Steps between C-alpha positions, in 0.01 A plus 500: 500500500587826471413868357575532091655873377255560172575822303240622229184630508145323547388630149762256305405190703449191285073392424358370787712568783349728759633881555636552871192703524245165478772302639457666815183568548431132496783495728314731780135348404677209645595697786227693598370285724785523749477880467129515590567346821756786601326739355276625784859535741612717268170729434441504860839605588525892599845527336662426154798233579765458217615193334518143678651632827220714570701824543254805564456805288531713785875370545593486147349837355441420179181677395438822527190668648216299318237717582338686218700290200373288234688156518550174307506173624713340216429119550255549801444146547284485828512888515603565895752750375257722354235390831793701668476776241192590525463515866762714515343728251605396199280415175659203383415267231605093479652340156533154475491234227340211719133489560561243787670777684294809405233264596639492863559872492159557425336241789775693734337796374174455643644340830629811575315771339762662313395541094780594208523412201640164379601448132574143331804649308867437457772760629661482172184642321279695766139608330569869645576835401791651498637692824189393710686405823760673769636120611572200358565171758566171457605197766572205348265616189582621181864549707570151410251317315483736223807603182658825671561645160125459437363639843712777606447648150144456597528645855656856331224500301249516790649714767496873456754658524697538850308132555649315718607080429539250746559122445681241721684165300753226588828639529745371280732299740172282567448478153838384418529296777175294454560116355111529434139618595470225705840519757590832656850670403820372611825700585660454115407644211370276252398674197615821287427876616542621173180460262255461774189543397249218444464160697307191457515305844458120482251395766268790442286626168561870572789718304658742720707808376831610722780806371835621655521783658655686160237359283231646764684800526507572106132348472371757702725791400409455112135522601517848662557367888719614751594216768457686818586177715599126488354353855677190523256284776721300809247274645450551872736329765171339596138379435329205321648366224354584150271235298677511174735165438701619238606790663788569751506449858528805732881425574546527135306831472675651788818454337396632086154693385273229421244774367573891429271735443551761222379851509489757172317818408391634175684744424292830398 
């Protein structure tokens, strides 16, 4: 087993084999089920937590002042993000290609009176306006599950300017210390840095998208951003462990970033 390096785009792919775009939401139909279960925890909870390790917004500082601003929701899934959002006065709206998990969102919805919009839609092709939002987010969303060079491009296009863009992803020493989806990284490196960009993880159906630091950097840059901060996440010296197999212990993400969170601006 292990996680297959595939240049080229989707478009060229021979007949009959999927894009990563069906690929994966097949992948998280299959999933959804798990999510639904935890998805009440994490609408009920009075705080936004980042990443696996649960580290709070209110420690990390990500976001700016919500209140008042449009937002985005780029690969919502369940939608507590954007349940945060809006009780903190935002006026977000939920993107997501899987009606499994939009389906949860909306049942969540109701639970908790809360109501925003939720769109069936990918990140890479968002059925909205131009410059109709002041933040776009994503957690484990579009960050990863969807062709950076197709969604950032698409993220400019829908903030205004001055808009604000926040998305957390693997960092690359997980990445390139990962044997596969299915076992957590190790302490080598076991696969290239250079020409990171889409995998294909044995053991799973999903395609997940991972850069280097200069590709981000560029990325961003070439679509009018300015990287304000890089906020590279040390899991806690204590707490429960995470529920995610294939990714590392919290010895391992004490010692190297297992996620980062990234943090641009439009530039006027």
């Amino acid at each position: 087993m292990g996680a297959a390096l595939a240049d080229g785009a989707d478009l060229d792919r021979p007949q009959g084999r999927m894009s990563h775009v069906e690929r994966n939401r097949t992948a998280w139909t299959e999933f959804a089920p798990e999510f639904a279960e935890w998805a009440p925890r994490a609408w009920g909870s009075d705080q936004f937590e980042w990443g696996v390790w649960h580290v709070p917004e209110s420690e990390l500082e990500a976001l700016p002042d919500v209140a008042g601003m449009d937002t985005i929701e780029l690969g919502c899934g369940t939608a507590y993000i954007s349940a945060w959002l809006v009780r903190r006065g935002a006026r977000p709206v939920g993107i997501d290609i899987t009606p499994a998990q939009l389906e949860t969102a909306r049942r969540m919805q109701a639970e908790f009176g809360l109501d925003f919009p939720l769109i069936e839609a990918s990140a890479e092709e968002v059925p909205l306006p131009d410059a109709s939002f002041d933040l776009a987010i994503s957690e484990y969303g579009a960050s990863i599950w969807a062709d950076p060079y197709r969604w950032i491009p698409e993220a400019a296009r829908l903030l205004r300017p001055g808009g604000h863009l926040v998305f957390l992803v693997n960092g690359p020493h997980m990445i390139l210390c990962s044997p596969d989806e299915e076992l957590p990284a190790g302490r080598k490196l076991l696969r290239p840095y250079f020409g990171m960009h889409r995998f294909e993880w044995d053991g799973t159906g999903g395609i997940e998208f991972h850069l280097g630091y200069g590709d981000w950097i560029r990325l961003l840059r070439e679509n009018g951003f300015a990287v304000e901060n890089l906020i590279e996440i040390q899991a806690p010296p204590e707490g429960a462990p995470h529920r995610y197999a294939g990714l590392p212990d919290r010895d391992w993400s004490r010692r190297w970033p297992s996620e980062e969170i990234w943090v641009a601006r439009k530039r006027a």
